Amino acid sequence: MANAQPVFLANGRPATRGACPECGAALTRLGASEAHAGLPKPEPVASAPAQAKRATAKKAAAPSGGKPGKGGKEPKAPSGAPAKEPSAKGGRRG
């Protein structure tokens, strides 16, 4: 990793940011390094509780007019093939 710099993420965890020496792509390696030893650890940024985030996401993603949990899928139209009838054994094999 080229130009490695010790950083702290928004949640307070240590990481190292730098660039790939071959292609220049941005890299982030999670975890403390020796370079973090002299740095003061910042206070983590407070975020909303996880349950509140999920409830908000579900409300935004819920299809309008459909049943919850069905994903808004339409029922498939019959393909024209006859339906398979259950076997005389009650569906059990063996």
PDB file of N, CA and C in Angstrom:
ATOM      1  N   MET A   1       0.859  -1.167   0.000  1.00  0.00           N
ATOM      2  CA  MET A   1       0.000   0.000   0.000  1.00  0.00           C
ATOM      3  C   MET A   1       0.910   1.236   0.000  1.00  0.00           C
ATOM      4  N   ALA A   2       0.680   2.101  -0.959  1.00  0.00           N
ATOM      5  CA  ALA A   2       1.465   3.327  -1.076  1.00  0.00           C
ATOM      6  C   ALA A   2       0.743   4.471  -0.363  1.00  0.00           C
ATOM      7  N   ASN A   3       1.495   5.419   0.173  1.00  0.00           N
ATOM      8  CA  ASN A   3       0.954   6.596   0.857  1.00  0.00           C
ATOM      9  C   ASN A   3      -0.011   6.213   1.978  1.00  0.00           C
ATOM     10  N   ALA A   4       0.361   5.222   2.781  1.00  0.00           N
ATOM     11  CA  ALA A   4      -0.506   4.737   3.857  1.00  0.00           C
ATOM     12  C   ALA A   4      -0.626   5.788   4.959  1.00  0.00           C
ATOM     13  N   GLN A   5      -1.879   6.066   5.371  1.00  0.00           N
ATOM     14  CA  GLN A   5      -2.166   7.036   6.423  1.00  0.00           C
ATOM     15  C   GLN A   5      -3.084   6.393   7.459  1.00  0.00           C
ATOM     16  N   PRO A   6      -2.739   6.481   8.767  1.00  0.00           N
ATOM     17  CA  PRO A   6      -3.642   5.948   9.798  1.00  0.00           C
ATOM     18  C   PRO A   6      -4.856   6.864   9.934  1.00  0.00           C
ATOM     19  N   VAL A   7      -6.043   6.273   9.963  1.00  0.00           N
ATOM     20  CA  VAL A   7      -7.285   7.043  10.097  1.00  0.00           C
ATOM     21  C   VAL A   7      -8.204   6.317  11.075  1.00  0.00           C
ATOM     22  N   PHE A   8      -9.254   7.012  11.505  1.00  0.00           N
ATOM     23  CA  PHE A   8     -10.314   6.409  12.303  1.00  0.00           C
ATOM     24  C   PHE A   8     -11.609   6.579  11.541  1.00  0.00           C
ATOM     25  N   LEU A   9     -12.388   5.518  11.430  1.00  0.00           N
ATOM     26  CA  LEU A   9     -13.664   5.558  10.732  1.00  0.00           C
ATOM     27  C   LEU A   9     -14.700   6.283  11.587  1.00  0.00           C
ATOM     28  N   ALA A  10     -15.867   6.557  11.016  1.00  0.00           N
ATOM     29  CA  ALA A  10     -16.921   7.286  11.716  1.00  0.00           C
ATOM     30  C   ALA A  10     -17.375   6.569  12.984  1.00  0.00           C
ATOM     31  N   ASN A  11     -17.292   5.223  12.990  1.00  0.00           N
ATOM     32  CA  ASN A  11     -17.706   4.471  14.177  1.00  0.00           C
ATOM     33  C   ASN A  11     -16.579   4.349  15.205  1.00  0.00           C
ATOM     34  N   GLY A  12     -15.419   4.992  14.955  1.00  0.00           N
ATOM     35  CA  GLY A  12     -14.317   4.999  15.904  1.00  0.00           C
ATOM     36  C   GLY A  12     -13.291   3.905  15.685  1.00  0.00           C
ATOM     37  N   ARG A  13     -13.490   3.026  14.738  1.00  0.00           N
ATOM     38  CA  ARG A  13     -12.542   1.938  14.502  1.00  0.00           C
ATOM     39  C   ARG A  13     -11.324   2.439  13.723  1.00  0.00           C
ATOM     40  N   PRO A  14     -10.149   1.914  14.045  1.00  0.00           N
ATOM     41  CA  PRO A  14      -8.942   2.329  13.325  1.00  0.00           C
ATOM     42  C   PRO A  14      -8.857   1.653  11.959  1.00  0.00           C
ATOM     43  N   ALA A  15      -8.251   2.348  11.015  1.00  0.00           N
ATOM     44  CA  ALA A  15      -8.042   1.815   9.670  1.00  0.00           C
ATOM     45  C   ALA A  15      -6.836   2.509   9.065  1.00  0.00           C
ATOM     46  N   THR A  16      -6.364   1.988   7.945  1.00  0.00           N
ATOM     47  CA  THR A  16      -5.261   2.603   7.214  1.00  0.00           C
ATOM     48  C   THR A  16      -5.724   2.811   5.787  1.00  0.00           C
ATOM     49  N   ARG A  17      -5.581   4.038   5.288  1.00  0.00           N
ATOM     50  CA  ARG A  17      -5.970   4.352   3.918  1.00  0.00           C
ATOM     51  C   ARG A  17      -4.733   4.648   3.107  1.00  0.00           C
ATOM     52  N   GLY A  18      -4.783   4.215   1.854  1.00  0.00           N
ATOM     53  CA  GLY A  18      -3.668   4.442   0.947  1.00  0.00           C
ATOM     54  C   GLY A  18      -4.093   4.137  -0.468  1.00  0.00           C
ATOM     55  N   ALA A  19      -3.106   3.871  -1.319  1.00  0.00           N
ATOM     56  CA  ALA A  19      -3.374   3.591  -2.723  1.00  0.00           C
ATOM     57  C   ALA A  19      -2.598   2.355  -3.155  1.00  0.00           C
ATOM     58  N   CYS A  20      -3.132   1.666  -4.151  1.00  0.00           N
ATOM     59  CA  CYS A  20      -2.454   0.507  -4.727  1.00  0.00           C
ATOM     60  C   CYS A  20      -1.236   1.022  -5.498  1.00  0.00           C
ATOM     61  N   PRO A  21      -0.051   0.445  -5.257  1.00  0.00           N
ATOM     62  CA  PRO A  21       1.135   0.926  -5.957  1.00  0.00           C
ATOM     63  C   PRO A  21       1.123   0.613  -7.459  1.00  0.00           C
ATOM     64  N   GLU A  22       0.330  -0.363  -7.876  1.00  0.00           N
ATOM     65  CA  GLU A  22       0.302  -0.741  -9.292  1.00  0.00           C
ATOM     66  C   GLU A  22      -0.719   0.050 -10.101  1.00  0.00           C
ATOM     67  N   CYS A  23      -1.946   0.200  -9.557  1.00  0.00           N
ATOM     68  CA  CYS A  23      -3.005   0.834 -10.350  1.00  0.00           C
ATOM     69  C   CYS A  23      -3.509   2.147  -9.759  1.00  0.00           C
ATOM     70  N   GLY A  24      -3.160   2.451  -8.513  1.00  0.00           N
ATOM     71  CA  GLY A  24      -3.577   3.700  -7.899  1.00  0.00           C
ATOM     72  C   GLY A  24      -4.961   3.674  -7.282  1.00  0.00           C
ATOM     73  N   ALA A  25      -5.623   2.510  -7.244  1.00  0.00           N
ATOM     74  CA  ALA A  25      -6.962   2.407  -6.653  1.00  0.00           C
ATOM     75  C   ALA A  25      -6.893   2.681  -5.154  1.00  0.00           C
ATOM     76  N   ALA A  26      -7.928   3.307  -4.620  1.00  0.00           N
ATOM     77  CA  ALA A  26      -7.990   3.595  -3.191  1.00  0.00           C
ATOM     78  C   ALA A  26      -8.151   2.301  -2.405  1.00  0.00           C
ATOM     79  N   LEU A  27      -7.393   2.167  -1.316  1.00  0.00           N
ATOM     80  CA  LEU A  27      -7.446   0.987  -0.460  1.00  0.00           C
ATOM     81  C   LEU A  27      -7.699   1.415   0.968  1.00  0.00           C
ATOM     82  N   THR A  28      -8.446   0.609   1.698  1.00  0.00           N
ATOM     83  CA  THR A  28      -8.672   0.816   3.123  1.00  0.00           C
ATOM     84  C   THR A  28      -8.493  -0.522   3.815  1.00  0.00           C
ATOM     85  N   ARG A  29      -7.547  -0.560   4.750  1.00  0.00           N
ATOM     86  CA  ARG A  29      -7.316  -1.781   5.529  1.00  0.00           C
ATOM     87  C   ARG A  29      -7.794  -1.522   6.954  1.00  0.00           C
ATOM     88  N   LEU A  30      -8.719  -2.360   7.417  1.00  0.00           N
ATOM     89  CA  LEU A  30      -9.294  -2.194   8.742  1.00  0.00           C
ATOM     90  C   LEU A  30      -8.380  -2.768   9.812  1.00  0.00           C
ATOM     91  N   GLY A  31      -8.340  -2.103  10.965  1.00  0.00           N
ATOM     92  CA  GLY A  31      -7.553  -2.582  12.086  1.00  0.00           C
ATOM     93  C   GLY A  31      -6.460  -1.598  12.457  1.00  0.00           C
ATOM     94  N   ALA A  32      -6.011  -1.690  13.711  1.00  0.00           N
ATOM     95  CA  ALA A  32      -4.982  -0.789  14.220  1.00  0.00           C
ATOM     96  C   ALA A  32      -3.618  -1.182  13.682  1.00  0.00           C
ATOM     97  N   SER A  33      -2.764  -0.201  13.534  1.00  0.00           N
ATOM     98  CA  SER A  33      -1.382  -0.435  13.125  1.00  0.00           C
ATOM     99  C   SER A  33      -0.474   0.312  14.103  1.00  0.00           C
ATOM    100  N   GLU A  34       0.837   0.177  13.943  1.00  0.00           N
ATOM    101  CA  GLU A  34       1.778   0.872  14.817  1.00  0.00           C
ATOM    102  C   GLU A  34       1.614   2.382  14.690  1.00  0.00           C
ATOM    103  N   ALA A  35       1.199   2.876  13.538  1.00  0.00           N
ATOM    104  CA  ALA A  35       1.036   4.309  13.318  1.00  0.00           C
ATOM    105  C   ALA A  35      -0.128   4.890  14.128  1.00  0.00           C
ATOM    106  N   HIS A  36      -1.063   4.054  14.559  1.00  0.00           N
ATOM    107  CA  HIS A  36      -2.196   4.522  15.362  1.00  0.00           C
ATOM    108  C   HIS A  36      -1.815   4.766  16.827  1.00  0.00           C
ATOM    109  N   ALA A  37      -0.664   4.256  17.265  1.00  0.00           N
ATOM    110  CA  ALA A  37      -0.284   4.302  18.677  1.00  0.00           C
ATOM    111  C   ALA A  37      -0.245   5.730  19.225  1.00  0.00           C
ATOM    112  N   GLY A  38       0.239   6.703  18.480  1.00  0.00           N
ATOM    113  CA  GLY A  38       0.366   8.063  18.985  1.00  0.00           C
ATOM    114  C   GLY A  38      -0.839   8.944  18.714  1.00  0.00           C
ATOM    115  N   LEU A  39      -1.834   8.438  18.023  1.00  0.00           N
ATOM    116  CA  LEU A  39      -2.995   9.250  17.661  1.00  0.00           C
ATOM    117  C   LEU A  39      -4.090   9.156  18.716  1.00  0.00           C
ATOM    118  N   PRO A  40      -4.757  10.282  19.024  1.00  0.00           N
ATOM    119  CA  PRO A  40      -5.898  10.212  19.953  1.00  0.00           C
ATOM    120  C   PRO A  40      -7.103   9.594  19.251  1.00  0.00           C
ATOM    121  N   LYS A  41      -7.802   8.714  19.960  1.00  0.00           N
ATOM    122  CA  LYS A  41      -8.981   8.068  19.388  1.00  0.00           C
ATOM    123  C   LYS A  41     -10.169   9.015  19.467  1.00  0.00           C
ATOM    124  N   PRO A  42     -10.819   9.316  18.333  1.00  0.00           N
ATOM    125  CA  PRO A  42     -11.959  10.231  18.362  1.00  0.00           C
ATOM    126  C   PRO A  42     -13.202   9.556  18.922  1.00  0.00           C
ATOM    127  N   GLU A  43     -14.162  10.379  19.326  1.00  0.00           N
ATOM    128  CA  GLU A  43     -15.446   9.859  19.789  1.00  0.00           C
ATOM    129  C   GLU A  43     -16.230   9.350  18.588  1.00  0.00           C
ATOM    130  N   PRO A  44     -16.828   8.156  18.676  1.00  0.00           N
ATOM    131  CA  PRO A  44     -17.629   7.660  17.550  1.00  0.00           C
ATOM    132  C   PRO A  44     -18.864   8.525  17.337  1.00  0.00           C
ATOM    133  N   VAL A  45     -19.270   8.661  16.093  1.00  0.00           N
ATOM    134  CA  VAL A  45     -20.456   9.428  15.745  1.00  0.00           C
ATOM    135  C   VAL A  45     -21.676   8.597  16.095  1.00  0.00           C
ATOM    136  N   ALA A  46     -22.616   9.185  16.831  1.00  0.00           N
ATOM    137  CA  ALA A  46     -23.830   8.462  17.227  1.00  0.00           C
ATOM    138  C   ALA A  46     -24.709   8.248  16.005  1.00  0.00           C
ATOM    139  N   SER A  47     -25.281   7.074  15.904  1.00  0.00           N
ATOM    140  CA  SER A  47     -26.188   6.769  14.797  1.00  0.00           C
ATOM    141  C   SER A  47     -27.510   6.279  15.368  1.00  0.00           C
ATOM    142  N   ALA A  48     -28.514   6.201  14.516  1.00  0.00           N
ATOM    143  CA  ALA A  48     -29.832   5.729  14.935  1.00  0.00           C
ATOM    144  C   ALA A  48     -29.755   4.246  15.299  1.00  0.00           C
ATOM    145  N   PRO A  49     -30.593   3.777  16.210  1.00  0.00           N
ATOM    146  CA  PRO A  49     -30.605   2.348  16.548  1.00  0.00           C
ATOM    147  C   PRO A  49     -30.868   1.488  15.312  1.00  0.00           C
ATOM    148  N   ALA A  50     -30.308   0.298  15.305  1.00  0.00           N
ATOM    149  CA  ALA A  50     -30.408  -0.591  14.141  1.00  0.00           C
ATOM    150  C   ALA A  50     -31.857  -0.933  13.810  1.00  0.00           C
ATOM    151  N   GLN A  51     -32.708  -1.125  14.821  1.00  0.00           N
ATOM    152  CA  GLN A  51     -34.098  -1.473  14.549  1.00  0.00           C
ATOM    153  C   GLN A  51     -34.818  -0.333  13.847  1.00  0.00           C
ATOM    154  N   ALA A  52     -34.540   0.888  14.217  1.00  0.00           N
ATOM    155  CA  ALA A  52     -35.194   2.030  13.576  1.00  0.00           C
ATOM    156  C   ALA A  52     -34.758   2.134  12.120  1.00  0.00           C
ATOM    157  N   LYS A  53     -33.473   1.844  11.830  1.00  0.00           N
ATOM    158  CA  LYS A  53     -32.981   1.884  10.455  1.00  0.00           C
ATOM    159  C   LYS A  53     -33.697   0.843   9.605  1.00  0.00           C
ATOM    160  N   ARG A  54     -33.851  -0.379  10.145  1.00  0.00           N
ATOM    161  CA  ARG A  54     -34.507  -1.445   9.376  1.00  0.00           C
ATOM    162  C   ARG A  54     -35.962  -1.111   9.121  1.00  0.00           C
ATOM    163  N   ALA A  55     -36.663  -0.579  10.116  1.00  0.00           N
ATOM    164  CA  ALA A  55     -38.079  -0.255   9.946  1.00  0.00           C
ATOM    165  C   ALA A  55     -38.252   0.816   8.884  1.00  0.00           C
ATOM    166  N   THR A  56     -37.371   1.803   8.860  1.00  0.00           N
ATOM    167  CA  THR A  56     -37.439   2.857   7.856  1.00  0.00           C
ATOM    168  C   THR A  56     -37.169   2.278   6.477  1.00  0.00           C
ATOM    169  N   ALA A  57     -36.189   1.396   6.367  1.00  0.00           N
ATOM    170  CA  ALA A  57     -35.851   0.801   5.077  1.00  0.00           C
ATOM    171  C   ALA A  57     -36.993  -0.063   4.560  1.00  0.00           C
ATOM    172  N   LYS A  58     -37.661  -0.804   5.448  1.00  0.00           N
ATOM    173  CA  LYS A  58     -38.773  -1.651   5.020  1.00  0.00           C
ATOM    174  C   LYS A  58     -39.936  -0.817   4.521  1.00  0.00           C
ATOM    175  N   LYS A  59     -40.222   0.295   5.201  1.00  0.00           N
ATOM    176  CA  LYS A  59     -41.314   1.155   4.771  1.00  0.00           C
ATOM    177  C   LYS A  59     -41.034   1.739   3.398  1.00  0.00           C
ATOM    178  N   ALA A  60     -39.803   2.122   3.149  1.00  0.00           N
ATOM    179  CA  ALA A  60     -39.448   2.728   1.875  1.00  0.00           C
ATOM    180  C   ALA A  60     -39.467   1.699   0.746  1.00  0.00           C
ATOM    181  N   ALA A  61     -39.112   0.446   1.053  1.00  0.00           N
ATOM    182  CA  ALA A  61     -39.009  -0.577   0.017  1.00  0.00           C
ATOM    183  C   ALA A  61     -40.298  -1.367  -0.176  1.00  0.00           C
ATOM    184  N   ALA A  62     -41.288  -1.192   0.701  1.00  0.00           N
ATOM    185  CA  ALA A  62     -42.520  -1.972   0.599  1.00  0.00           C
ATOM    186  C   ALA A  62     -43.290  -1.595  -0.657  1.00  0.00           C
ATOM    187  N   PRO A  63     -43.761  -2.584  -1.420  1.00  0.00           N
ATOM    188  CA  PRO A  63     -44.535  -2.281  -2.617  1.00  0.00           C
ATOM    189  C   PRO A  63     -45.901  -1.720  -2.236  1.00  0.00           C
ATOM    190  N   SER A  64     -46.408  -0.822  -3.027  1.00  0.00           N
ATOM    191  CA  SER A  64     -47.702  -0.232  -2.709  1.00  0.00           C
ATOM    192  C   SER A  64     -48.816  -1.192  -3.102  1.00  0.00           C
ATOM    193  N   GLY A  65     -49.735  -1.415  -2.200  1.00  0.00           N
ATOM    194  CA  GLY A  65     -50.901  -2.236  -2.475  1.00  0.00           C
ATOM    195  C   GLY A  65     -50.684  -3.732  -2.330  1.00  0.00           C
ATOM    196  N   GLY A  66     -49.458  -4.187  -2.137  1.00  0.00           N
ATOM    197  CA  GLY A  66     -49.200  -5.619  -2.026  1.00  0.00           C
ATOM    198  C   GLY A  66     -49.126  -6.056  -0.584  1.00  0.00           C
ATOM    199  N   LYS A  67     -49.066  -7.362  -0.379  1.00  0.00           N
ATOM    200  CA  LYS A  67     -48.925  -7.888   0.967  1.00  0.00           C
ATOM    201  C   LYS A  67     -47.484  -7.695   1.418  1.00  0.00           C
ATOM    202  N   PRO A  68     -47.264  -7.374   2.698  1.00  0.00           N
ATOM    203  CA  PRO A  68     -45.897  -7.238   3.184  1.00  0.00           C
ATOM    204  C   PRO A  68     -45.164  -8.568   3.086  1.00  0.00           C
ATOM    205  N   GLY A  69     -43.907  -8.518   2.699  1.00  0.00           N
ATOM    206  CA  GLY A  69     -43.093  -9.713   2.632  1.00  0.00           C
ATOM    207  C   GLY A  69     -43.189 -10.477   1.326  1.00  0.00           C
ATOM    208  N   LYS A  70     -44.028 -10.052   0.409  1.00  0.00           N
ATOM    209  CA  LYS A  70     -44.165 -10.754  -0.857  1.00  0.00           C
ATOM    210  C   LYS A  70     -43.280 -10.158  -1.944  1.00  0.00           C
ATOM    211  N   GLY A  71     -42.689  -8.997  -1.692  1.00  0.00           N
ATOM    212  CA  GLY A  71     -41.789  -8.407  -2.658  1.00  0.00           C
ATOM    213  C   GLY A  71     -42.482  -7.847  -3.878  1.00  0.00           C
ATOM    214  N   GLY A  72     -43.776  -7.762  -3.890  1.00  0.00           N
ATOM    215  CA  GLY A  72     -44.511  -7.180  -5.000  1.00  0.00           C
ATOM    216  C   GLY A  72     -44.520  -8.016  -6.264  1.00  0.00           C
ATOM    217  N   LYS A  73     -44.282  -9.318  -6.154  1.00  0.00           N
ATOM    218  CA  LYS A  73     -44.255 -10.174  -7.338  1.00  0.00           C
ATOM    219  C   LYS A  73     -45.670 -10.494  -7.797  1.00  0.00           C
ATOM    220  N   GLU A  74     -45.841 -10.509  -9.081  1.00  0.00           N
ATOM    221  CA  GLU A  74     -47.119 -10.879  -9.670  1.00  0.00           C
ATOM    222  C   GLU A  74     -47.196 -12.403  -9.751  1.00  0.00           C
ATOM    223  N   PRO A  75     -48.364 -13.013  -9.594  1.00  0.00           N
ATOM    224  CA  PRO A  75     -48.461 -14.464  -9.748  1.00  0.00           C
ATOM    225  C   PRO A  75     -48.192 -14.845 -11.197  1.00  0.00           C
ATOM    226  N   LYS A  76     -47.554 -15.999 -11.367  1.00  0.00           N
ATOM    227  CA  LYS A  76     -47.240 -16.462 -12.719  1.00  0.00           C
ATOM    228  C   LYS A  76     -48.496 -16.933 -13.429  1.00  0.00           C
ATOM    229  N   ALA A  77     -48.546 -16.668 -14.708  1.00  0.00           N
ATOM    230  CA  ALA A  77     -49.663 -17.137 -15.527  1.00  0.00           C
ATOM    231  C   ALA A  77     -49.457 -18.612 -15.826  1.00  0.00           C
ATOM    232  N   PRO A  78     -50.523 -19.384 -15.968  1.00  0.00           N
ATOM    233  CA  PRO A  78     -50.364 -20.805 -16.290  1.00  0.00           C
ATOM    234  C   PRO A  78     -49.665 -20.964 -17.630  1.00  0.00           C
ATOM    235  N   SER A  79     -48.809 -21.971 -17.721  1.00  0.00           N
ATOM    236  CA  SER A  79     -48.022 -22.173 -18.930  1.00  0.00           C
ATOM    237  C   SER A  79     -48.759 -23.010 -19.973  1.00  0.00           C
ATOM    238  N   GLY A  80     -49.899 -23.534 -19.643  1.00  0.00           N
ATOM    239  CA  GLY A  80     -50.645 -24.365 -20.584  1.00  0.00           C
ATOM    240  C   GLY A  80     -50.428 -25.844 -20.341  1.00  0.00           C
ATOM    241  N   ALA A  81     -49.406 -26.190 -19.554  1.00  0.00           N
ATOM    242  CA  ALA A  81     -49.149 -27.594 -19.246  1.00  0.00           C
ATOM    243  C   ALA A  81     -50.121 -28.033 -18.160  1.00  0.00           C
ATOM    244  N   PRO A  82     -50.604 -29.281 -18.219  1.00  0.00           N
ATOM    245  CA  PRO A  82     -51.540 -29.747 -17.191  1.00  0.00           C
ATOM    246  C   PRO A  82     -50.850 -29.813 -15.832  1.00  0.00           C
ATOM    247  N   ALA A  83     -51.609 -29.548 -14.777  1.00  0.00           N
ATOM    248  CA  ALA A  83     -51.075 -29.588 -13.421  1.00  0.00           C
ATOM    249  C   ALA A  83     -50.781 -31.019 -13.029  1.00  0.00           C
ATOM    250  N   LYS A  84     -49.743 -31.213 -12.256  1.00  0.00           N
ATOM    251  CA  LYS A  84     -49.356 -32.541 -11.800  1.00  0.00           C
ATOM    252  C   LYS A  84     -50.251 -32.948 -10.646  1.00  0.00           C
ATOM    253  N   GLU A  85     -50.816 -34.127 -10.712  1.00  0.00           N
ATOM    254  CA  GLU A  85     -51.689 -34.598  -9.644  1.00  0.00           C
ATOM    255  C   GLU A  85     -50.858 -35.319  -8.597  1.00  0.00           C
ATOM    256  N   PRO A  86     -51.275 -35.254  -7.318  1.00  0.00           N
ATOM    257  CA  PRO A  86     -50.519 -35.940  -6.270  1.00  0.00           C
ATOM    258  C   PRO A  86     -50.559 -37.454  -6.469  1.00  0.00           C
ATOM    259  N   SER A  87     -49.515 -38.118  -6.030  1.00  0.00           N
ATOM    260  CA  SER A  87     -49.456 -39.569  -6.195  1.00  0.00           C
ATOM    261  C   SER A  87     -50.400 -40.246  -5.213  1.00  0.00           C
ATOM    262  N   ALA A  88     -50.668 -41.535  -5.442  1.00  0.00           N
ATOM    263  CA  ALA A  88     -51.583 -42.297  -4.612  1.00  0.00           C
ATOM    264  C   ALA A  88     -50.995 -42.532  -3.208  1.00  0.00           C
ATOM    265  N   LYS A  89     -49.683 -42.417  -3.063  1.00  0.00           N
ATOM    266  CA  LYS A  89     -49.041 -42.644  -1.779  1.00  0.00           C
ATOM    267  C   LYS A  89     -49.074 -41.413  -0.874  1.00  0.00           C
ATOM    268  N   GLY A  90     -49.691 -40.363  -1.311  1.00  0.00           N
ATOM    269  CA  GLY A  90     -49.795 -39.177  -0.474  1.00  0.00           C
ATOM    270  C   GLY A  90     -48.577 -38.261  -0.597  1.00  0.00           C
ATOM    271  N   GLY A  91     -47.817 -38.420  -1.639  1.00  0.00           N
ATOM    272  CA  GLY A  91     -46.703 -37.532  -1.860  1.00  0.00           C
ATOM    273  C   GLY A  91     -45.396 -37.978  -1.225  1.00  0.00           C
ATOM    274  N   ARG A  92     -45.404 -39.077  -0.497  1.00  0.00           N
ATOM    275  CA  ARG A  92     -44.177 -39.557   0.135  1.00  0.00           C
ATOM    276  C   ARG A  92     -43.465 -40.528  -0.777  1.00  0.00           C
ATOM    277  N   ARG A  93     -42.178 -40.455  -0.762  1.00  0.00           N
ATOM    278  CA  ARG A  93     -41.398 -41.393  -1.556  1.00  0.00           C
ATOM    279  C   ARG A  93     -40.882 -42.492  -0.656  1.00  0.00           C
ATOM    280  N   GLY A  94     -40.728 -43.634  -1.237  1.00  0.00           N
ATOM    281  CA  GLY A  94     -40.018 -44.625  -0.503  1.00  0.00           C
ATOM    282  C   GLY A  94     -40.633 -45.854  -0.164  1.00  0.00           C
TER     283      GLY A  94
END
